[in-house]
Coordinates of C-alpha atoms in Angstrom, one line a residue:
M1 CA -3.3 101.2 125.8
T2 CA -0.6 102.8 123.6
L3 CA -1.2 106.6 123.0
Q4 CA 0.3 108.7 120.5
P5 CA -0.5 112.3 121.7
R6 CA 0.5 114.7 118.7
C7 CA 0.9 118.3 118.8
E8 CA 1.4 120.5 115.4
D9 CA 2.6 123.8 115.1
V10 CA 2.9 124.5 118.8
E11 CA 5.1 127.4 119.5
T12 CA 7.8 127.1 122.1
A13 CA 8.8 130.2 124.3
E14 CA 11.2 131.5 121.8
G15 CA 8.0 131.6 119.3
V16 CA 9.0 129.0 117.1
A17 CA 6.2 126.3 115.7
L18 CA 7.3 122.6 116.5
T19 CA 5.3 119.8 115.7
V20 CA 6.1 117.0 118.3
T21 CA 4.7 113.4 118.5
G22 CA 5.0 111.1 121.9
V23 CA 4.2 107.7 122.6
A24 CA 2.5 106.5 126.0
Q25 CA 1.6 103.3 127.7
V26 CA -1.3 103.8 130.0
K27 CA -3.5 101.5 132.0
I28 CA -6.4 101.4 134.2
M29 CA -5.6 101.2 137.9
T30 CA -6.5 98.1 139.9
E31 CA -6.4 99.3 143.3
K32 CA -10.1 99.3 144.7
E33 CA -10.6 103.1 145.5
L34 CA -8.8 104.0 142.4
L35 CA -10.6 101.4 140.2
A36 CA -13.9 102.6 141.3
V37 CA -12.9 106.1 140.4
A38 CA -12.2 104.8 136.9
C39 CA -15.6 102.8 136.5
E40 CA -17.3 106.3 137.6
Q41 CA -15.6 108.3 134.7
F42 CA -15.7 105.5 131.9
L43 CA -18.3 102.8 133.1
G44 CA -20.4 102.6 129.8
K45 CA -17.9 104.0 127.3
S46 CA -16.0 102.3 124.9
V47 CA -12.3 101.5 124.8
Q48 CA -11.9 104.4 121.9
D49 CA -13.6 106.9 123.8
I50 CA -11.2 106.1 127.1
K51 CA -8.4 106.7 124.7
N52 CA -9.7 109.7 123.1
V53 CA -10.0 111.3 126.8
V54 CA -6.5 110.2 128.0
L55 CA -5.1 111.4 124.8
Q56 CA -6.7 114.6 124.7
T57 CA -5.3 115.3 128.4
L58 CA -1.8 114.3 127.3
E59 CA -1.8 116.6 124.4
G60 CA -2.9 119.7 126.6
H61 CA -0.3 118.8 129.4
L62 CA 2.3 118.6 126.4
R63 CA 1.4 121.7 124.7
S64 CA 1.3 123.5 127.2
I65 CA 4.9 122.3 128.7
L66 CA 6.2 123.0 124.8
G67 CA 5.3 126.8 125.7
T68 CA 7.6 127.1 128.2
L69 CA 10.7 125.5 126.8
T70 CA 12.9 126.6 124.1
V71 CA 13.8 124.4 121.1
E72 CA 17.3 123.9 122.3
Q73 CA 15.4 122.1 125.5
I74 CA 13.1 120.5 123.6
Y75 CA 15.5 118.8 121.0
Q76 CA 18.8 118.6 122.9
D77 CA 17.1 116.8 126.2
R78 CA 13.9 115.1 125.1
D79 CA 14.1 112.3 128.1
Q80 CA 14.2 115.4 130.6
F81 CA 11.1 116.8 128.6
A82 CA 9.2 113.6 128.2
K83 CA 9.6 113.0 132.2
L84 CA 8.3 117.1 132.7
V85 CA 5.1 116.1 130.4
R86 CA 4.9 112.7 132.5
E87 CA 5.0 114.4 136.2
V88 CA 2.7 117.0 135.0
A89 CA 0.0 114.7 133.4
A90 CA 0.0 111.8 135.8
P91 CA -1.9 113.7 138.8
D92 CA -4.6 114.6 136.3
V93 CA -4.8 111.1 134.5
G94 CA -4.6 109.4 138.0
R95 CA -7.7 111.4 139.2
M96 CA -9.4 109.5 136.2
G97 CA -7.9 105.9 137.9
I98 CA -5.3 105.8 135.0
E99 CA -1.8 105.5 135.3
I100 CA 0.7 106.7 132.9
L101 CA 3.7 103.6 132.5
S102 CA 5.5 105.3 130.4
F103 CA 5.8 108.2 128.1
T104 CA 8.8 109.2 125.2
I105 CA 9.1 111.8 122.8
K106 CA 9.0 110.0 119.4
D107 CA 9.7 113.0 117.0
V108 CA 10.3 116.5 116.8
Y109 CA 10.2 118.7 114.0
D110 CA 9.1 122.0 112.4
K111 CA 8.1 123.4 109.1
V112 CA 10.5 126.7 109.0
D113 CA 13.8 124.5 108.9
Y114 CA 14.7 125.9 112.6
L115 CA 15.7 122.5 113.3
S116 CA 17.7 121.7 110.2
S117 CA 19.7 125.4 110.7
L118 CA 20.3 124.6 114.6
G119 CA 22.0 121.7 113.3
K120 CA 23.9 122.9 110.5
T121 CA 25.2 125.5 113.2
Q122 CA 26.1 123.1 115.7
T123 CA 27.5 120.9 112.8
A124 CA 29.5 123.9 111.9
V125 CA 30.4 124.9 115.2
V126 CA 31.3 121.0 115.8
Q127 CA 32.7 121.0 112.4
R128 CA 35.0 124.0 113.5
D129 CA 35.8 122.8 117.0
A130 CA 36.8 119.4 115.1
D131 CA 38.9 121.4 112.7
I132 CA 40.6 123.3 115.3
G133 CA 40.7 120.4 117.4
V134 CA 42.8 118.3 114.5
A135 CA 44.6 121.4 113.7
E136 CA 45.5 121.7 117.7
A137 CA 46.3 118.1 117.4
E138 CA 48.4 117.9 114.4
R139 CA 50.2 120.9 115.7
D140 CA 51.0 119.2 119.4
A141 CA 51.4 116.0 117.0
G142 CA 54.0 118.0 115.2
I143 CA 55.7 119.4 118.3
R144 CA 55.9 116.1 120.0
E145 CA 57.1 114.5 117.1
A146 CA 59.8 117.4 116.9
E147 CA 60.6 117.3 120.7
C148 CA 60.5 113.0 120.0
K149 CA 63.1 113.3 117.3
K150 CA 65.0 115.7 119.0
E151 CA 65.1 113.5 122.0
M152 CA 65.6 111.0 119.5
L153 CA 68.5 112.8 118.0
D154 CA 70.1 113.7 121.5
V155 CA 69.7 110.0 122.6
K156 CA 71.4 108.8 119.1
F157 CA 73.9 111.4 119.7
M158 CA 74.9 110.5 122.9
A159 CA 74.7 107.0 122.2
D160 CA 77.1 107.7 119.1
T161 CA 79.2 109.7 121.4
K162 CA 79.7 106.7 123.8
I163 CA 80.3 104.3 120.9
A164 CA 82.9 106.1 119.5
D165 CA 84.1 106.8 123.0
S166 CA 84.3 102.9 123.8
K167 CA 85.5 102.3 120.2
R168 CA 88.0 104.7 120.9
A169 CA 88.7 103.4 124.2
F170 CA 88.5 100.1 122.7
E171 CA 90.9 100.7 120.2
L172 CA 93.5 102.5 122.4
Q173 CA 93.3 99.3 124.9
K174 CA 93.7 97.1 122.1
S175 CA 96.4 99.5 120.8
A176 CA 97.9 99.0 124.4
F177 CA 97.4 95.3 124.2
S178 CA 98.5 94.8 121.0
E179 CA 102.0 96.5 121.9
E180 CA 102.2 94.3 125.3
V181 CA 101.9 91.2 123.4
N182 CA 104.3 92.4 120.7
I183 CA 106.6 93.2 123.3
K184 CA 106.0 89.9 125.3
T185 CA 106.3 87.8 122.0
A186 CA 109.5 89.9 121.1
E187 CA 111.3 89.2 124.6
A188 CA 110.1 85.7 124.2
Q189 CA 111.2 85.2 120.5
L190 CA 115.0 87.0 121.8
A191 CA 114.6 84.8 125.2
Y192 CA 114.0 81.8 122.7
E193 CA 117.1 83.0 120.4
L194 CA 119.3 83.4 123.3
Q195 CA 118.3 80.1 124.7
G196 CA 119.2 78.5 121.5
A197 CA 122.3 80.3 121.2
R198 CA 123.2 79.0 124.5
E199 CA 122.5 75.8 123.4
Q200 CA 124.3 76.0 120.4
Q201 CA 127.2 77.1 122.4
K202 CA 127.2 74.8 125.0
I203 CA 127.2 72.2 121.8
R204 CA 129.8 73.4 120.1
Q205 CA 131.7 73.6 123.0
E206 CA 131.1 70.2 124.0
E207 CA 132.0 69.2 120.2
I208 CA 135.1 71.2 120.4
E209 CA 135.9 69.5 123.8
I210 CA 135.3 66.2 122.0
E211 CA 137.7 67.3 119.2
V212 CA 140.4 68.1 121.6
V213 CA 139.9 65.0 123.3
Q214 CA 140.3 63.2 120.0
R215 CA 143.2 65.5 119.2
K216 CA 145.1 64.5 121.9
K217 CA 144.3 61.1 121.5
Q218 CA 145.5 61.3 117.6
I219 CA 148.4 63.1 118.9
A220 CA 149.4 60.4 121.7
V221 CA 149.0 57.7 118.8
E222 CA 150.7 59.7 116.4
A223 CA 154.0 61.0 119.2
Q224 CA 153.8 56.6 119.9
E225 CA 154.2 56.4 115.9
I226 CA 156.9 59.5 116.2
L227 CA 159.0 57.4 118.7
R228 CA 158.5 54.3 116.8
T229 CA 159.6 55.6 113.5
D230 CA 162.2 57.6 114.9
K231 CA 163.6 54.2 116.9
E232 CA 163.2 52.7 113.4
L233 CA 165.1 55.9 111.5
I234 CA 167.8 55.7 114.2
A235 CA 168.1 52.1 113.6
T236 CA 167.9 52.0 109.9
V237 CA 168.9 55.7 108.8
R238 CA 170.1 58.1 110.9
C239 CA 173.6 56.7 111.7
P240 CA 174.5 56.3 108.0
A241 CA 172.7 59.9 107.5
E242 CA 174.8 61.3 109.9
A243 CA 177.8 61.3 108.4
E244 CA 176.6 62.2 105.0
A245 CA 174.6 65.0 106.9
H246 CA 177.6 66.3 108.4
R247 CA 179.6 66.1 105.0
I248 CA 176.4 67.8 103.3
Q249 CA 176.5 70.5 106.3
Q250 CA 180.3 71.3 105.5
I251 CA 180.0 71.8 101.9
A252 CA 176.7 74.1 102.5
E253 CA 178.6 76.1 104.8
G254 CA 181.3 76.4 102.2
E255 CA 178.8 77.4 99.8
K256 CA 176.8 79.5 101.9
V257 CA 180.3 81.5 102.7
K258 CA 180.9 81.7 98.5
Q259 CA 177.4 83.2 98.3
V260 CA 177.7 85.4 101.0
L261 CA 181.1 86.8 99.7
L262 CA 179.4 87.3 96.1
A263 CA 176.8 88.7 97.3
Q264 CA 178.9 91.3 99.3
A265 CA 180.7 91.8 96.2
E266 CA 177.6 92.4 93.9
A267 CA 176.1 94.7 96.7
E268 CA 179.4 96.9 96.2
K269 CA 178.9 97.2 92.6
I270 CA 175.3 97.7 92.7
R271 CA 176.0 100.7 95.6
R272 CA 179.0 102.4 93.5
I273 CA 176.7 101.9 90.3
G274 CA 174.0 103.8 92.1
E275 CA 176.3 106.3 93.7
A276 CA 177.7 107.1 90.1
E277 CA 174.2 107.7 88.7
A278 CA 172.9 109.6 91.4
A279 CA 176.0 112.0 90.5
V280 CA 175.0 112.3 87.2
I281 CA 171.5 113.0 87.7
E282 CA 172.6 115.6 90.2
A283 CA 174.6 116.9 87.6
M284 CA 172.3 116.8 85.1
G285 CA 169.3 118.4 87.9
K286 CA 171.9 121.3 88.3
A287 CA 172.5 121.7 84.7
E288 CA 168.8 121.8 83.8
A289 CA 167.9 124.2 86.9
E290 CA 170.7 126.4 85.4
R291 CA 169.5 126.4 82.0
M292 CA 165.9 127.1 83.5
K293 CA 167.3 129.8 85.4
L294 CA 169.2 131.5 82.3
K295 CA 165.9 131.1 80.2
A296 CA 163.8 132.8 82.9
E297 CA 166.3 135.5 82.9
A298 CA 166.2 135.9 79.6
Y299 CA 162.2 135.7 79.3
Q300 CA 162.4 138.6 82.0
K301 CA 164.8 140.5 80.0
Y302 CA 163.4 140.1 76.8
G303 CA 159.8 140.1 77.9
D304 CA 156.7 139.8 75.4
A305 CA 159.4 138.3 72.8
A306 CA 160.4 135.4 75.0
K307 CA 156.9 134.7 75.6
M308 CA 156.2 134.9 71.8
A309 CA 159.3 132.5 71.2
L310 CA 157.8 130.1 73.8
V311 CA 154.5 130.2 71.8
L312 CA 155.9 129.8 68.4
E313 CA 158.0 126.5 70.0
A314 CA 154.9 125.4 71.2
L315 CA 152.8 125.9 68.2
P316 CA 153.7 123.0 66.1
Q317 CA 152.9 120.7 69.0
I318 CA 149.3 122.5 69.6
A319 CA 149.1 122.0 66.1
A320 CA 150.0 118.0 66.2
K321 CA 147.5 117.4 68.9
I322 CA 144.4 119.5 66.8
S323 CA 145.6 117.7 63.6
A324 CA 145.8 114.3 65.3
P325 CA 142.4 113.1 63.9
L326 CA 142.9 113.7 60.3
T327 CA 146.0 111.4 60.5
K328 CA 143.2 108.8 60.1
V329 CA 141.8 110.5 57.1
D330 CA 143.4 108.9 53.6
E331 CA 142.2 112.1 51.5
I332 CA 140.7 115.3 51.9
V333 CA 138.6 116.5 48.6
V334 CA 137.9 120.7 48.7
L335 CA 134.9 120.9 46.2
S336 CA 135.4 124.3 44.6
G337 CA 135.1 125.5 41.0
D338 CA 137.1 128.6 41.9
N339 CA 140.7 128.5 42.9
S340 CA 140.6 131.8 44.2
K341 CA 138.0 130.8 46.5
V342 CA 140.4 128.4 47.8
T343 CA 143.1 130.7 48.4
S344 CA 140.8 133.2 50.1
E345 CA 139.6 130.4 52.1
V346 CA 143.0 129.6 52.8
N347 CA 144.0 133.4 53.9
R348 CA 141.1 133.4 55.9
L349 CA 142.1 130.7 58.3
L350 CA 146.0 132.4 58.5
A351 CA 144.1 135.9 59.0
E352 CA 142.0 134.1 61.9
L353 CA 145.1 132.4 63.5
P354 CA 146.5 135.4 65.4
A355 CA 143.2 135.9 67.2
S356 CA 142.9 132.2 68.1
V357 CA 146.4 132.2 69.5
H358 CA 146.0 135.6 71.5
A359 CA 142.6 134.0 73.0
L360 CA 144.3 130.9 74.0
T361 CA 147.7 132.2 75.4
G362 CA 147.5 135.7 75.4
V363 CA 150.4 136.7 72.9
D364 CA 149.8 139.0 69.9
L365 CA 151.0 137.3 66.7
S366 CA 150.1 139.7 64.6
K367 CA 153.1 142.2 65.7
I368 CA 155.5 139.5 64.1
P369 CA 156.1 141.1 60.2
L370 CA 156.0 137.4 59.3
I371 CA 152.8 136.8 60.1
K372 CA 151.7 140.2 59.9
K373 CA 152.8 140.1 56.2
A374 CA 151.0 136.7 55.5
T375 CA 148.1 137.4 57.0
G376 CA 147.5 140.9 55.2
A377 CA 147.8 143.0 58.3
Q378 CA 148.2 147.0 57.6
V379 CA 150.8 148.9 59.7

C-alpha cells in the first residue's frame, strides 16, 4: 500500500510552522505470528481503513519528530529525517503486523517564506562566497599569470641572451674562419702566382737557351759564310784593293796632317781672339766699376740731390712702362665743354705726381723749384 502522510503547520524546534508531505510504502507481514497479529488487528476492516490506521500512525510520528528538529536539519538533510521517521514508526506499525518498506520526504514548505528567506540568505552567502572565490581565483590567476609572464620574459631574456651570445660566437667564429680562409686563399693564390712565375721563368730560360743555341748555330753558319766570303774577297778584291788602300792611306795620312795643322792654327787664332776679348771685357768691367764707384761717391757726397737725380732719370722709363698700353690706342677724346676744366684736370694730375713718386721712391719732388712752380706749391 502507498501512503502519503501529511502534517500541516507543525512547529519545529525553533517554532517555525512547516508543512511536510511524505510517501510511504507498507505491506502486511507474511510471517505466521506477525500475520496472525495483523489479522487480529484488521480482520473485517477494509483496505481504506487499514490505510487510515497506518497513515495516522505515521503522521503522528512525523509530527513528533518535526518538533525535535530545526528547519535547517529538516530541509537540508531529508534522507536523515525520513530515516529517523521510519526507525521511530517501524516498531509501532510492526506490532500491528505492518512493515514499512520505504519512507521518503516528498515536500517541505511554510507559509511565512522562512525557507525562501533561508534560501535567499544561503544563496547570498553562496553568491558572496562565489564572488569572493571568483575574485580570489582571478587574483590568483592574475598573480599566476604575472608570474608566468615574468618567468616567460625571464626565459625569453635568457633565450635571447643565449641566442645573441650564440650569434656573436657564430659571427666571431665565422669571421675567424673567413679570415683563415682568406689567408689560405691568399697564400694559395700567391703560391699559384709564384709557381706560375717560376714556370714562366723556366719556359723563358729554356726559350733563351734555345735562342742561344740557334744563335750559336747561326753564328757558326755566318762564320763559315764569312770565311768563304773572305777567301773569295781575298781572291777577287783584297789583293787589288790592298795597293789602292795603301795609296788611299797615304793620301789620308797627308790630309790628316794637313787638317791637324789647320786646326792647331785655328785654335791658336781663337785663343788669341778670346784673350783679346777677355782683356777688353776686363777693361770695360774695371771702367764700369770705377764709374759706379765714382757715382756712389757722388751720391754719398750730394745725398738727396743724387737720389733725386736718379729718380728723375728713371721717371721717363717709369712713365714709358705705365703708358705702354696707351700706345695701342689710336685716339683719345676728352669730353669737356669747358677748356678751363681740362686745364684744371691736367694741373690736378701734375699736382698729384710728386705725392705718387714720393710713395713709390721716398723722394719728395715738391722740393724741386721747377716742379714746385708747375704744381702751384707754396714756398
